[in-house]
Amino acid sequence: MQQRELGRTQRNVSVIGLGTWQLGADWGSVEESDALAVLDAAYESGVNFFDTADVYGDGRSEQLIGKWLKNNPDADITVATKMGRRVDQLPENYNLDAFRAWNDRSRANLGVDTLDLVQLHCPPTPVYTTEATYDALDAMVDEGRMANYGVSVETAEEALAAIARPNIATVQIIINAFRHKPLELVLPAARKAGVGIIARVPLASGLLANRYTLQTEFAKDDHRNYNRDGSAFDVGETFSGVDYATGVQAAGQFAQLASAEAPGATSAQVALAWLAAQEGISTIIPGARNPEQARANAAAGSLEISEGFKKSVRDLYDSSLRAQIHPRW
């Protein structure tokens, strides 16, 4: 597994990490034993970066990782969590007192005194340009509550605002073969500033695995069922904001390209490898609901991608997806 420097954290992390939203909620239920088995499989496969949030399953994801950390006290692991989605999304709710309260809860859930990396969890846009936001985050570092801080964003413009700040260590943003705007605008700025990029939703909520059809049904508690129109949270988080029917068709085209590029690899693995090949990516955080998925995702970290394949993916995006992506994303 490749190791890359994670921005300004002075930590090296695996290019394929593990996203743990699905261990908490919104992807259907996952039993505790299955969740711990996923964490075991990922770590045994070379993954040493776990991403979570205080809102995933109302803290369940953090608690499961905390239990895993307790069971594996010598593990060389970086855990990133996120805060801010537990309150009404108003800029004034993002203040030092709230940060400390959220931080206390996450430290208790994870069973640690100092959090490795804390990210603001897609807050209201004005928060990214408010001086008091960064003063509060700096104070939290000074207090020893967290070693580093970053942001998770919805748009390229929000990412650029954060990258301009001197102590931002990382930016987490949606990037995948169906979402190219960050490649064009965000990654160059992050490289210049020394800010790490954490790529989330790398498989477009599973579309790029090419396992779904127009007839596929998702569980009622799966966001791919209830958030296609953005009624629960930003629609960009579900299928990267791509219309489902369009995405299914494009996924089939991507799978044909992937099969020719890397015979024997899955479409999902090639999609992850394509993303890892983009200059400026620090780590990628696909989710996994079982150990087999975790191992398969990790294996993508050793795949090589050709320049010709990169061009083919760009052509697919330009011809099938770019025109129907909302400018916001």
Short mmCIF file of the C-alpha atoms (twelve columns), coordinates in Angstrom:
data_MODEL
# 
_entry.id   MODEL 
# 
loop_
_atom_site.group_PDB 
_atom_site.id 
_atom_site.type_symbol 
_atom_site.label_atom_id 
_atom_site.label_alt_id 
_atom_site.label_comp_id 
_atom_site.label_asym_id 
_atom_site.label_seq_id 
_atom_site.Cartn_x 
_atom_site.Cartn_y 
_atom_site.Cartn_z 
_atom_site.pdbx_PDB_model_num 
ATOM 1   C CA . MET A 1   0.000   0.000  0.000   1 
ATOM 2   C CA . GLN A 2   1.347   3.405  -0.935  1 
ATOM 3   C CA . GLN A 3   1.882   5.854  1.936   1 
ATOM 4   C CA . ARG A 4   1.432   9.586  1.381   1 
ATOM 5   C CA . GLU A 5   1.924   12.628 3.564   1 
ATOM 6   C CA . LEU A 6   -1.386  13.901 4.879   1 
ATOM 7   C CA . GLY A 7   -1.044  17.622 4.285   1 
ATOM 8   C CA . ARG A 8   0.200   19.602 7.258   1 
ATOM 9   C CA . THR A 9   -0.390  16.821 9.787   1 
ATOM 10  C CA . GLN A 10  3.157   15.434 9.434   1 
ATOM 11  C CA . ARG A 11  1.556   11.987 9.269   1 
ATOM 12  C CA . ASN A 12  1.887   9.392  6.539   1 
ATOM 13  C CA . VAL A 13  -1.290  7.548  5.665   1 
ATOM 14  C CA . SER A 14  -2.313  4.851  3.227   1 
ATOM 15  C CA . VAL A 15  -3.522  6.087  -0.146  1 
ATOM 16  C CA . ILE A 16  -6.616  3.919  0.370   1 
ATOM 17  C CA . GLY A 17  -8.252  4.683  3.689   1 
ATOM 18  C CA . LEU A 18  -11.619 3.620  5.107   1 
ATOM 19  C CA . GLY A 19  -14.750 5.720  5.342   1 
ATOM 20  C CA . THR A 20  -17.015 4.604  8.182   1 
ATOM 21  C CA . TRP A 21  -20.310 6.403  7.565   1 
ATOM 22  C CA . GLN A 22  -21.834 3.039  6.715   1 
ATOM 23  C CA . LEU A 23  -20.813 1.594  10.101  1 
ATOM 24  C CA . GLY A 24  -22.974 4.170  11.816  1 
ATOM 25  C CA . ALA A 25  -26.084 4.712  9.724   1 
ATOM 26  C CA . ASP A 26  -27.712 5.670  6.415   1 
ATOM 27  C CA . TRP A 27  -26.503 2.657  4.408   1 
ATOM 28  C CA . GLY A 28  -28.676 0.003  6.017   1 
ATOM 29  C CA . SER A 29  -27.887 -1.745 9.288   1 
ATOM 30  C CA . VAL A 30  -24.464 -3.217 10.090  1 
ATOM 31  C CA . GLU A 31  -23.997 -5.452 13.138  1 
ATOM 32  C CA . GLU A 32  -21.248 -4.538 15.608  1 
ATOM 33  C CA . SER A 33  -19.331 -7.746 14.955  1 
ATOM 34  C CA . ASP A 34  -19.448 -7.082 11.219  1 
ATOM 35  C CA . ALA A 35  -18.272 -3.501 11.716  1 
ATOM 36  C CA . LEU A 36  -15.299 -4.594 13.805  1 
ATOM 37  C CA . ALA A 37  -14.472 -7.251 11.213  1 
ATOM 38  C CA . VAL A 38  -14.406 -4.534 8.524   1 
ATOM 39  C CA . LEU A 39  -11.964 -2.466 10.602  1 
ATOM 40  C CA . ASP A 40  -9.798  -5.558 11.163  1 
ATOM 41  C CA . ALA A 41  -9.745  -6.451 7.457   1 
ATOM 42  C CA . ALA A 42  -8.911  -2.911 6.381   1 
ATOM 43  C CA . TYR A 43  -6.012  -2.585 8.812   1 
ATOM 44  C CA . GLU A 44  -4.656  -6.030 7.982   1 
ATOM 45  C CA . SER A 45  -4.711  -5.000 4.302   1 
ATOM 46  C CA . GLY A 46  -2.502  -1.972 4.901   1 
ATOM 47  C CA . VAL A 47  -5.112  0.713  5.594   1 
ATOM 48  C CA . ASN A 48  -4.035  3.042  8.406   1 
ATOM 49  C CA . PHE A 49  -6.500  5.911  7.997   1 
ATOM 50  C CA . PHE A 50  -10.077 5.741  9.293   1 
ATOM 51  C CA . ASP A 51  -12.528 8.591  8.699   1 
ATOM 52  C CA . THR A 52  -15.631 9.019  10.834  1 
ATOM 53  C CA . ALA A 53  -17.943 11.725 12.220  1 
ATOM 54  C CA . ASP A 54  -19.808 12.440 15.420  1 
ATOM 55  C CA . VAL A 55  -23.112 12.334 13.571  1 
ATOM 56  C CA . TYR A 56  -22.701 8.901  11.949  1 
ATOM 57  C CA . GLY A 57  -25.266 6.817  13.772  1 
ATOM 58  C CA . ASP A 58  -25.391 9.500  16.487  1 
ATOM 59  C CA . GLY A 59  -21.855 8.555  17.507  1 
ATOM 60  C CA . ARG A 60  -22.053 4.814  16.827  1 
ATOM 61  C CA . SER A 61  -19.331 4.907  14.178  1 
ATOM 62  C CA . GLU A 62  -16.935 6.711  16.534  1 
ATOM 63  C CA . GLN A 63  -17.786 4.300  19.336  1 
ATOM 64  C CA . LEU A 64  -17.070 1.273  17.166  1 
ATOM 65  C CA . ILE A 65  -13.703 2.702  16.156  1 
ATOM 66  C CA . GLY A 66  -13.043 3.481  19.814  1 
ATOM 67  C CA . LYS A 67  -13.712 -0.145 20.698  1 
ATOM 68  C CA . TRP A 68  -11.397 -1.269 17.899  1 
ATOM 69  C CA . LEU A 69  -8.650  1.071  19.130  1 
ATOM 70  C CA . LYS A 70  -9.009  -0.348 22.630  1 
ATOM 71  C CA . ASN A 71  -8.679  -3.870 21.224  1 
ATOM 72  C CA . ASN A 72  -5.644  -2.842 19.136  1 
ATOM 73  C CA . PRO A 73  -3.626  -0.487 21.354  1 
ATOM 74  C CA . ASP A 74  -0.431  -0.823 19.303  1 
ATOM 75  C CA . ALA A 75  -2.045  -0.124 15.916  1 
ATOM 76  C CA . ASP A 76  -0.362  2.568  13.825  1 
ATOM 77  C CA . ILE A 77  -3.532  4.340  12.796  1 
ATOM 78  C CA . THR A 78  -4.720  7.871  12.107  1 
ATOM 79  C CA . VAL A 79  -8.367  8.555  12.920  1 
ATOM 80  C CA . ALA A 80  -10.082 11.613 11.490  1 
ATOM 81  C CA . THR A 81  -13.477 12.640 12.789  1 
ATOM 82  C CA . LYS A 82  -15.848 15.474 11.928  1 
ATOM 83  C CA . MET A 83  -18.055 17.817 13.921  1 
ATOM 84  C CA . GLY A 84  -20.870 20.261 13.356  1 
ATOM 85  C CA . ARG A 85  -23.870 18.422 11.912  1 
ATOM 86  C CA . ARG A 86  -25.575 17.837 15.253  1 
ATOM 87  C CA . VAL A 87  -27.104 21.332 15.388  1 
ATOM 88  C CA . ASP A 88  -29.188 23.605 13.216  1 
ATOM 89  C CA . GLN A 89  -26.998 24.681 10.331  1 
ATOM 90  C CA . LEU A 90  -26.609 28.334 11.261  1 
ATOM 91  C CA . PRO A 91  -23.204 30.068 11.205  1 
ATOM 92  C CA . GLU A 92  -23.608 31.323 14.781  1 
ATOM 93  C CA . ASN A 93  -23.812 27.736 16.045  1 
ATOM 94  C CA . TYR A 94  -20.169 27.230 15.038  1 
ATOM 95  C CA . ASN A 95  -18.380 28.736 18.026  1 
ATOM 96  C CA . LEU A 96  -15.704 27.778 20.564  1 
ATOM 97  C CA . ASP A 97  -18.136 26.594 23.258  1 
ATOM 98  C CA . ALA A 98  -19.900 24.333 20.776  1 
ATOM 99  C CA . PHE A 99  -16.590 23.080 19.402  1 
ATOM 100 C CA . ARG A 100 -15.428 22.112 22.887  1 
ATOM 101 C CA . ALA A 101 -18.673 20.270 23.630  1 
ATOM 102 C CA . TRP A 102 -18.563 18.362 20.342  1 
ATOM 103 C CA . ASN A 103 -14.895 17.616 20.885  1 
ATOM 104 C CA . ASP A 104 -15.547 16.237 24.383  1 
ATOM 105 C CA . ARG A 105 -18.137 13.871 22.970  1 
ATOM 106 C CA . SER A 106 -15.876 12.627 20.165  1 
ATOM 107 C CA . ARG A 107 -12.930 12.087 22.504  1 
ATOM 108 C CA . ALA A 108 -15.173 10.067 24.818  1 
ATOM 109 C CA . ASN A 109 -16.592 8.033  21.931  1 
ATOM 110 C CA . LEU A 110 -13.123 7.271  20.556  1 
ATOM 111 C CA . GLY A 111 -11.526 6.802  23.964  1 
ATOM 112 C CA . VAL A 112 -8.614  9.190  23.343  1 
ATOM 113 C CA . ASP A 113 -7.368  12.385 24.965  1 
ATOM 114 C CA . THR A 114 -6.213  14.050 21.751  1 
ATOM 115 C CA . LEU A 115 -7.926  13.567 18.416  1 
ATOM 116 C CA . ASP A 116 -5.605  13.092 15.431  1 
ATOM 117 C CA . LEU A 117 -7.628  15.224 13.016  1 
ATOM 118 C CA . VAL A 118 -10.934 17.050 13.429  1 
ATOM 119 C CA . GLN A 119 -12.809 18.383 10.405  1 
ATOM 120 C CA . LEU A 120 -15.686 20.836 10.291  1 
ATOM 121 C CA . HIS A 121 -18.458 18.772 8.737   1 
ATOM 122 C CA . CYS A 122 -19.758 20.700 5.722   1 
ATOM 123 C CA . PRO A 123 -20.852 23.763 7.721   1 
ATOM 124 C CA . PRO A 124 -22.772 26.741 6.284   1 
ATOM 125 C CA . THR A 125 -20.654 28.474 3.665   1 
ATOM 126 C CA . PRO A 126 -19.988 31.671 5.704   1 
ATOM 127 C CA . VAL A 127 -18.229 29.590 8.361   1 
ATOM 128 C CA . TYR A 128 -15.283 28.982 6.014   1 
ATOM 129 C CA . THR A 129 -14.467 32.704 5.825   1 
ATOM 130 C CA . THR A 130 -15.156 33.673 9.445   1 
ATOM 131 C CA . GLU A 131 -12.017 34.617 11.372  1 
ATOM 132 C CA . ALA A 132 -13.493 33.464 14.683  1 
ATOM 133 C CA . THR A 133 -13.884 29.948 13.282  1 
ATOM 134 C CA . TYR A 134 -10.148 29.532 12.854  1 
ATOM 135 C CA . ASP A 135 -9.326  31.289 16.125  1 
ATOM 136 C CA . ALA A 136 -11.509 28.724 17.893  1 
ATOM 137 C CA . LEU A 137 -9.914  25.804 16.063  1 
ATOM 138 C CA . ASP A 138 -6.423  27.115 16.859  1 
ATOM 139 C CA . ALA A 139 -7.421  27.373 20.527  1 
ATOM 140 C CA . MET A 140 -8.530  23.730 20.477  1 
ATOM 141 C CA . VAL A 141 -5.118  22.677 19.188  1 
ATOM 142 C CA . ASP A 142 -3.400  24.793 21.849  1 
ATOM 143 C CA . GLU A 143 -5.539  23.100 24.503  1 
ATOM 144 C CA . GLY A 144 -4.344  19.669 23.346  1 
ATOM 145 C CA . ARG A 145 -7.824  18.539 22.358  1 
ATOM 146 C CA . MET A 146 -6.763  17.768 18.795  1 
ATOM 147 C CA . ALA A 147 -3.489  17.602 16.929  1 
ATOM 148 C CA . ASN A 148 -4.736  18.996 13.613  1 
ATOM 149 C CA . TYR A 149 -7.841  20.397 11.998  1 
ATOM 150 C CA . GLY A 150 -9.346  20.517 8.551   1 
ATOM 151 C CA . VAL A 151 -12.647 20.915 6.769   1 
ATOM 152 C CA . SER A 152 -15.069 18.777 4.845   1 
ATOM 153 C CA . VAL A 153 -16.723 20.733 2.035   1 
ATOM 154 C CA . GLU A 154 -19.433 20.449 -0.569  1 
ATOM 155 C CA . THR A 155 -18.073 22.858 -3.191  1 
ATOM 156 C CA . ALA A 156 -14.784 23.793 -4.784  1 
ATOM 157 C CA . GLU A 157 -15.296 27.396 -3.690  1 
ATOM 158 C CA . GLU A 158 -15.574 26.364 -0.036  1 
ATOM 159 C CA . ALA A 159 -12.414 24.282 -0.417  1 
ATOM 160 C CA . LEU A 160 -10.476 27.215 -1.841  1 
ATOM 161 C CA . ALA A 161 -11.578 29.468 1.022   1 
ATOM 162 C CA . ALA A 162 -10.287 26.948 3.549   1 
ATOM 163 C CA . ILE A 163 -7.037  26.256 1.713   1 
ATOM 164 C CA . ALA A 164 -6.196  29.960 2.034   1 
ATOM 165 C CA . ARG A 165 -6.050  29.628 5.829   1 
ATOM 166 C CA . PRO A 166 -2.551  29.057 7.275   1 
ATOM 167 C CA . ASN A 167 -3.314  26.216 9.706   1 
ATOM 168 C CA . ILE A 168 -5.750  24.115 7.689   1 
ATOM 169 C CA . ALA A 169 -4.170  20.673 7.440   1 
ATOM 170 C CA . THR A 170 -6.643  18.916 5.145   1 
ATOM 171 C CA . VAL A 171 -9.665  19.389 2.937   1 
ATOM 172 C CA . GLN A 172 -12.133 16.564 2.401   1 
ATOM 173 C CA . ILE A 173 -14.147 16.802 -0.798  1 
ATOM 174 C CA . ILE A 174 -16.159 14.629 -3.191  1 
ATOM 175 C CA . ILE A 175 -13.967 13.547 -6.100  1 
ATOM 176 C CA . ASN A 176 -14.515 10.597 -8.403  1 
ATOM 177 C CA . ALA A 177 -14.694 9.675  -12.080 1 
ATOM 178 C CA . PHE A 178 -18.114 11.349 -12.192 1 
ATOM 179 C CA . ARG A 179 -17.019 14.539 -10.373 1 
ATOM 180 C CA . HIS A 180 -14.042 16.350 -11.940 1 
ATOM 181 C CA . LYS A 181 -14.388 19.978 -10.887 1 
ATOM 182 C CA . PRO A 182 -12.152 19.538 -7.790  1 
ATOM 183 C CA . LEU A 183 -9.432  18.061 -10.002 1 
ATOM 184 C CA . GLU A 184 -9.421  21.230 -12.052 1 
ATOM 185 C CA . LEU A 185 -9.718  23.835 -9.285  1 
ATOM 186 C CA . VAL A 186 -8.962  22.427 -5.837  1 
ATOM 187 C CA . LEU A 187 -6.070  20.003 -6.187  1 
ATOM 188 C CA . PRO A 188 -3.636  22.508 -7.759  1 
ATOM 189 C CA . ALA A 189 -4.327  25.040 -4.987  1 
ATOM 190 C CA . ALA A 190 -3.969  22.397 -2.274  1 
ATOM 191 C CA . ARG A 191 -0.647  21.173 -3.662  1 
ATOM 192 C CA . LYS A 192 0.713   24.716 -3.716  1 
ATOM 193 C CA . ALA A 193 -0.379  25.337 -0.111  1 
ATOM 194 C CA . GLY A 194 0.718   21.956 1.251   1 
ATOM 195 C CA . VAL A 195 -2.837  21.019 2.238   1 
ATOM 196 C CA . GLY A 196 -3.842  17.366 2.164   1 
ATOM 197 C CA . ILE A 197 -6.808  16.183 0.106   1 
ATOM 198 C CA . ILE A 198 -9.111  13.472 1.441   1 
ATOM 199 C CA . ALA A 199 -11.302 12.180 -1.396  1 
ATOM 200 C CA . ARG A 200 -14.736 11.035 -0.288  1 
ATOM 201 C CA . VAL A 201 -17.595 9.375  -2.197  1 
ATOM 202 C CA . PRO A 202 -14.927 7.917  -4.519  1 
ATOM 203 C CA . LEU A 203 -17.320 5.389  -6.031  1 
ATOM 204 C CA . ALA A 204 -20.234 7.811  -6.455  1 
ATOM 205 C CA . SER A 205 -22.226 6.041  -3.724  1 
ATOM 206 C CA . GLY A 206 -21.489 2.691  -5.342  1 
ATOM 207 C CA . LEU A 207 -22.409 3.577  -8.925  1 
ATOM 208 C CA . LEU A 208 -18.840 3.061  -10.115 1 
ATOM 209 C CA . ALA A 209 -18.900 -0.515 -8.861  1 
ATOM 210 C CA . ASN A 210 -21.314 -1.148 -11.765 1 
ATOM 211 C CA . ARG A 211 -23.538 -3.419 -9.698  1 
ATOM 212 C CA . TYR A 212 -26.760 -1.404 -9.875  1 
ATOM 213 C CA . THR A 213 -29.514 -1.342 -12.474 1 
ATOM 214 C CA . LEU A 214 -32.583 0.806  -12.919 1 
ATOM 215 C CA . GLN A 215 -34.467 -1.891 -11.016 1 
ATOM 216 C CA . THR A 216 -32.152 -1.934 -7.983  1 
ATOM 217 C CA . GLU A 217 -33.973 -1.196 -4.734  1 
ATOM 218 C CA . PHE A 218 -32.221 0.271  -1.697  1 
ATOM 219 C CA . ALA A 219 -33.311 -0.122 1.916   1 
ATOM 220 C CA . LYS A 220 -35.599 2.518  3.398   1 
ATOM 221 C CA . ASP A 221 -32.822 3.651  5.770   1 
ATOM 222 C CA . ASP A 222 -30.290 3.926  2.924   1 
ATOM 223 C CA . HIS A 223 -29.637 7.502  1.739   1 
ATOM 224 C CA . ARG A 224 -29.471 6.219  -1.836  1 
ATOM 225 C CA . ASN A 225 -33.205 5.681  -1.437  1 
ATOM 226 C CA . TYR A 226 -34.356 8.736  0.517   1 
ATOM 227 C CA . ASN A 227 -31.887 11.487 -0.485  1 
ATOM 228 C CA . ARG A 228 -31.801 11.375 -4.272  1 
ATOM 229 C CA . ASP A 229 -33.509 14.765 -4.382  1 
ATOM 230 C CA . GLY A 230 -31.464 16.254 -1.533  1 
ATOM 231 C CA . SER A 231 -34.391 16.286 0.888   1 
ATOM 232 C CA . ALA A 232 -32.286 15.035 3.834   1 
ATOM 233 C CA . PHE A 233 -28.887 16.632 3.143   1 
ATOM 234 C CA . ASP A 234 -26.845 17.931 0.214   1 
ATOM 235 C CA . VAL A 235 -27.795 15.891 -2.849  1 
ATOM 236 C CA . GLY A 236 -24.143 15.922 -3.917  1 
ATOM 237 C CA . GLU A 237 -23.518 13.306 -1.200  1 
ATOM 238 C CA . THR A 238 -25.801 10.816 -2.965  1 
ATOM 239 C CA . PHE A 239 -24.562 9.472  -6.299  1 
ATOM 240 C CA . SER A 240 -22.377 12.633 -6.456  1 
ATOM 241 C CA . GLY A 241 -25.453 14.578 -7.504  1 
ATOM 242 C CA . VAL A 242 -25.710 12.603 -10.738 1 
ATOM 243 C CA . ASP A 243 -29.153 11.584 -11.927 1 
ATOM 244 C CA . TYR A 244 -29.447 7.895  -11.069 1 
ATOM 245 C CA . ALA A 245 -30.420 6.677  -14.542 1 
ATOM 246 C CA . THR A 246 -27.620 8.697  -16.127 1 
ATOM 247 C CA . GLY A 247 -25.193 7.349  -13.554 1 
ATOM 248 C CA . VAL A 248 -26.136 3.731  -14.172 1 
ATOM 249 C CA . GLN A 249 -25.549 4.164  -17.894 1 
ATOM 250 C CA . ALA A 250 -22.216 5.958  -17.375 1 
ATOM 251 C CA . ALA A 251 -21.141 3.291  -14.882 1 
ATOM 252 C CA . GLY A 252 -21.605 0.648  -17.544 1 
ATOM 253 C CA . GLN A 253 -19.414 2.615  -19.925 1 
ATOM 254 C CA . PHE A 254 -16.788 3.106  -17.225 1 
ATOM 255 C CA . ALA A 255 -16.801 -0.629 -16.479 1 
ATOM 256 C CA . GLN A 256 -16.014 -1.424 -20.120 1 
ATOM 257 C CA . LEU A 257 -13.045 0.934  -20.023 1 
ATOM 258 C CA . ALA A 258 -11.913 -0.512 -16.691 1 
ATOM 259 C CA . SER A 259 -12.062 -4.083 -17.933 1 
ATOM 260 C CA . ALA A 260 -9.795  -3.224 -20.844 1 
ATOM 261 C CA . GLU A 261 -7.407  -1.258 -18.621 1 
ATOM 262 C CA . ALA A 262 -6.990  -3.803 -15.821 1 
ATOM 263 C CA . PRO A 263 -8.297  -7.290 -16.669 1 
ATOM 264 C CA . GLY A 264 -9.041  -9.149 -13.474 1 
ATOM 265 C CA . ALA A 265 -9.698  -6.027 -11.416 1 
ATOM 266 C CA . THR A 266 -13.204 -4.879 -10.559 1 
ATOM 267 C CA . SER A 267 -14.701 -1.658 -11.817 1 
ATOM 268 C CA . ALA A 268 -14.620 -0.302 -8.261  1 
ATOM 269 C CA . GLN A 269 -10.926 -1.094 -7.873  1 
ATOM 270 C CA . VAL A 270 -10.063 0.647  -11.135 1 
ATOM 271 C CA . ALA A 271 -12.151 3.676  -10.097 1 
ATOM 272 C CA . LEU A 272 -10.162 3.911  -6.858  1 
ATOM 273 C CA . ALA A 273 -6.855  3.427  -8.671  1 
ATOM 274 C CA . TRP A 274 -7.795  6.146  -11.167 1 
ATOM 275 C CA . LEU A 275 -8.422  8.518  -8.279  1 
ATOM 276 C CA . ALA A 276 -5.180  7.560  -6.533  1 
ATOM 277 C CA . ALA A 277 -3.337  8.414  -9.753  1 
ATOM 278 C CA . GLN A 278 -4.488  12.050 -9.604  1 
ATOM 279 C CA . GLU A 279 -1.680  14.343 -8.444  1 
ATOM 280 C CA . GLY A 280 -2.479  15.874 -5.066  1 
ATOM 281 C CA . ILE A 281 -4.680  13.154 -3.575  1 
ATOM 282 C CA . SER A 282 -3.517  12.242 -0.063  1 
ATOM 283 C CA . THR A 283 -5.959  9.458  0.757   1 
ATOM 284 C CA . ILE A 284 -9.257  8.055  -0.484  1 
ATOM 285 C CA . ILE A 285 -11.997 6.863  1.846   1 
ATOM 286 C CA . PRO A 286 -14.307 4.279  0.277   1 
ATOM 287 C CA . GLY A 287 -16.713 2.598  2.643   1 
ATOM 288 C CA . ALA A 288 -17.062 -1.136 3.191   1 
ATOM 289 C CA . ARG A 289 -19.917 -3.119 4.677   1 
ATOM 290 C CA . ASN A 290 -18.000 -6.398 4.972   1 
ATOM 291 C CA . PRO A 291 -14.374 -7.587 5.173   1 
ATOM 292 C CA . GLU A 292 -14.325 -8.687 1.540   1 
ATOM 293 C CA . GLN A 293 -15.134 -5.172 0.362   1 
ATOM 294 C CA . ALA A 294 -12.498 -3.702 2.676   1 
ATOM 295 C CA . ARG A 295 -9.812  -6.030 1.296   1 
ATOM 296 C CA . ALA A 296 -10.846 -5.412 -2.311  1 
ATOM 297 C CA . ASN A 297 -10.718 -1.651 -1.817  1 
ATOM 298 C CA . ALA A 298 -7.279  -1.844 -0.246  1 
ATOM 299 C CA . ALA A 299 -5.976  -3.926 -3.154  1 
ATOM 300 C CA . ALA A 300 -6.725  -1.005 -5.461  1 
ATOM 301 C CA . GLY A 301 -3.810  0.821  -3.858  1 
ATOM 302 C CA . SER A 302 -1.351  -1.259 -5.878  1 
ATOM 303 C CA . LEU A 303 -2.982  -0.891 -9.320  1 
ATOM 304 C CA . GLU A 304 -1.270  1.187  -12.007 1 
ATOM 305 C CA . ILE A 305 -3.328  3.402  -14.318 1 
ATOM 306 C CA . SER A 306 -2.217  4.493  -17.785 1 
ATOM 307 C CA . GLU A 307 -2.407  7.995  -19.229 1 
ATOM 308 C CA . GLY A 308 -4.600  6.613  -21.990 1 
ATOM 309 C CA . PHE A 309 -7.147  5.420  -19.453 1 
ATOM 310 C CA . LYS A 310 -7.141  8.809  -17.743 1 
ATOM 311 C CA . LYS A 311 -7.991  10.413 -21.070 1 
ATOM 312 C CA . SER A 312 -10.791 7.924  -21.691 1 
ATOM 313 C CA . VAL A 313 -12.323 8.708  -18.307 1 
ATOM 314 C CA . ARG A 314 -12.104 12.423 -19.043 1 
ATOM 315 C CA . ASP A 315 -13.815 11.877 -22.394 1 
ATOM 316 C CA . LEU A 316 -16.588 9.887  -20.692 1 
ATOM 317 C CA . TYR A 317 -17.120 12.666 -18.172 1 
ATOM 318 C CA . ASP A 318 -17.155 15.374 -20.838 1 
ATOM 319 C CA . SER A 319 -19.550 13.525 -23.133 1 
ATOM 320 C CA . SER A 320 -21.988 12.015 -20.621 1 
ATOM 321 C CA . LEU A 321 -21.838 13.891 -17.312 1 
ATOM 322 C CA . ARG A 322 -20.318 17.373 -17.348 1 
ATOM 323 C CA . ALA A 323 -23.339 19.099 -18.891 1 
ATOM 324 C CA . GLN A 324 -25.793 17.700 -16.361 1 
ATOM 325 C CA . ILE A 325 -23.708 18.364 -13.231 1 
ATOM 326 C CA . HIS A 326 -24.996 21.408 -11.350 1 
ATOM 327 C CA . PRO A 327 -22.395 24.237 -11.312 1 
ATOM 328 C CA . ARG A 328 -22.469 24.111 -7.504  1 
ATOM 329 C CA . TRP A 329 -20.625 20.797 -7.655  1 
# 
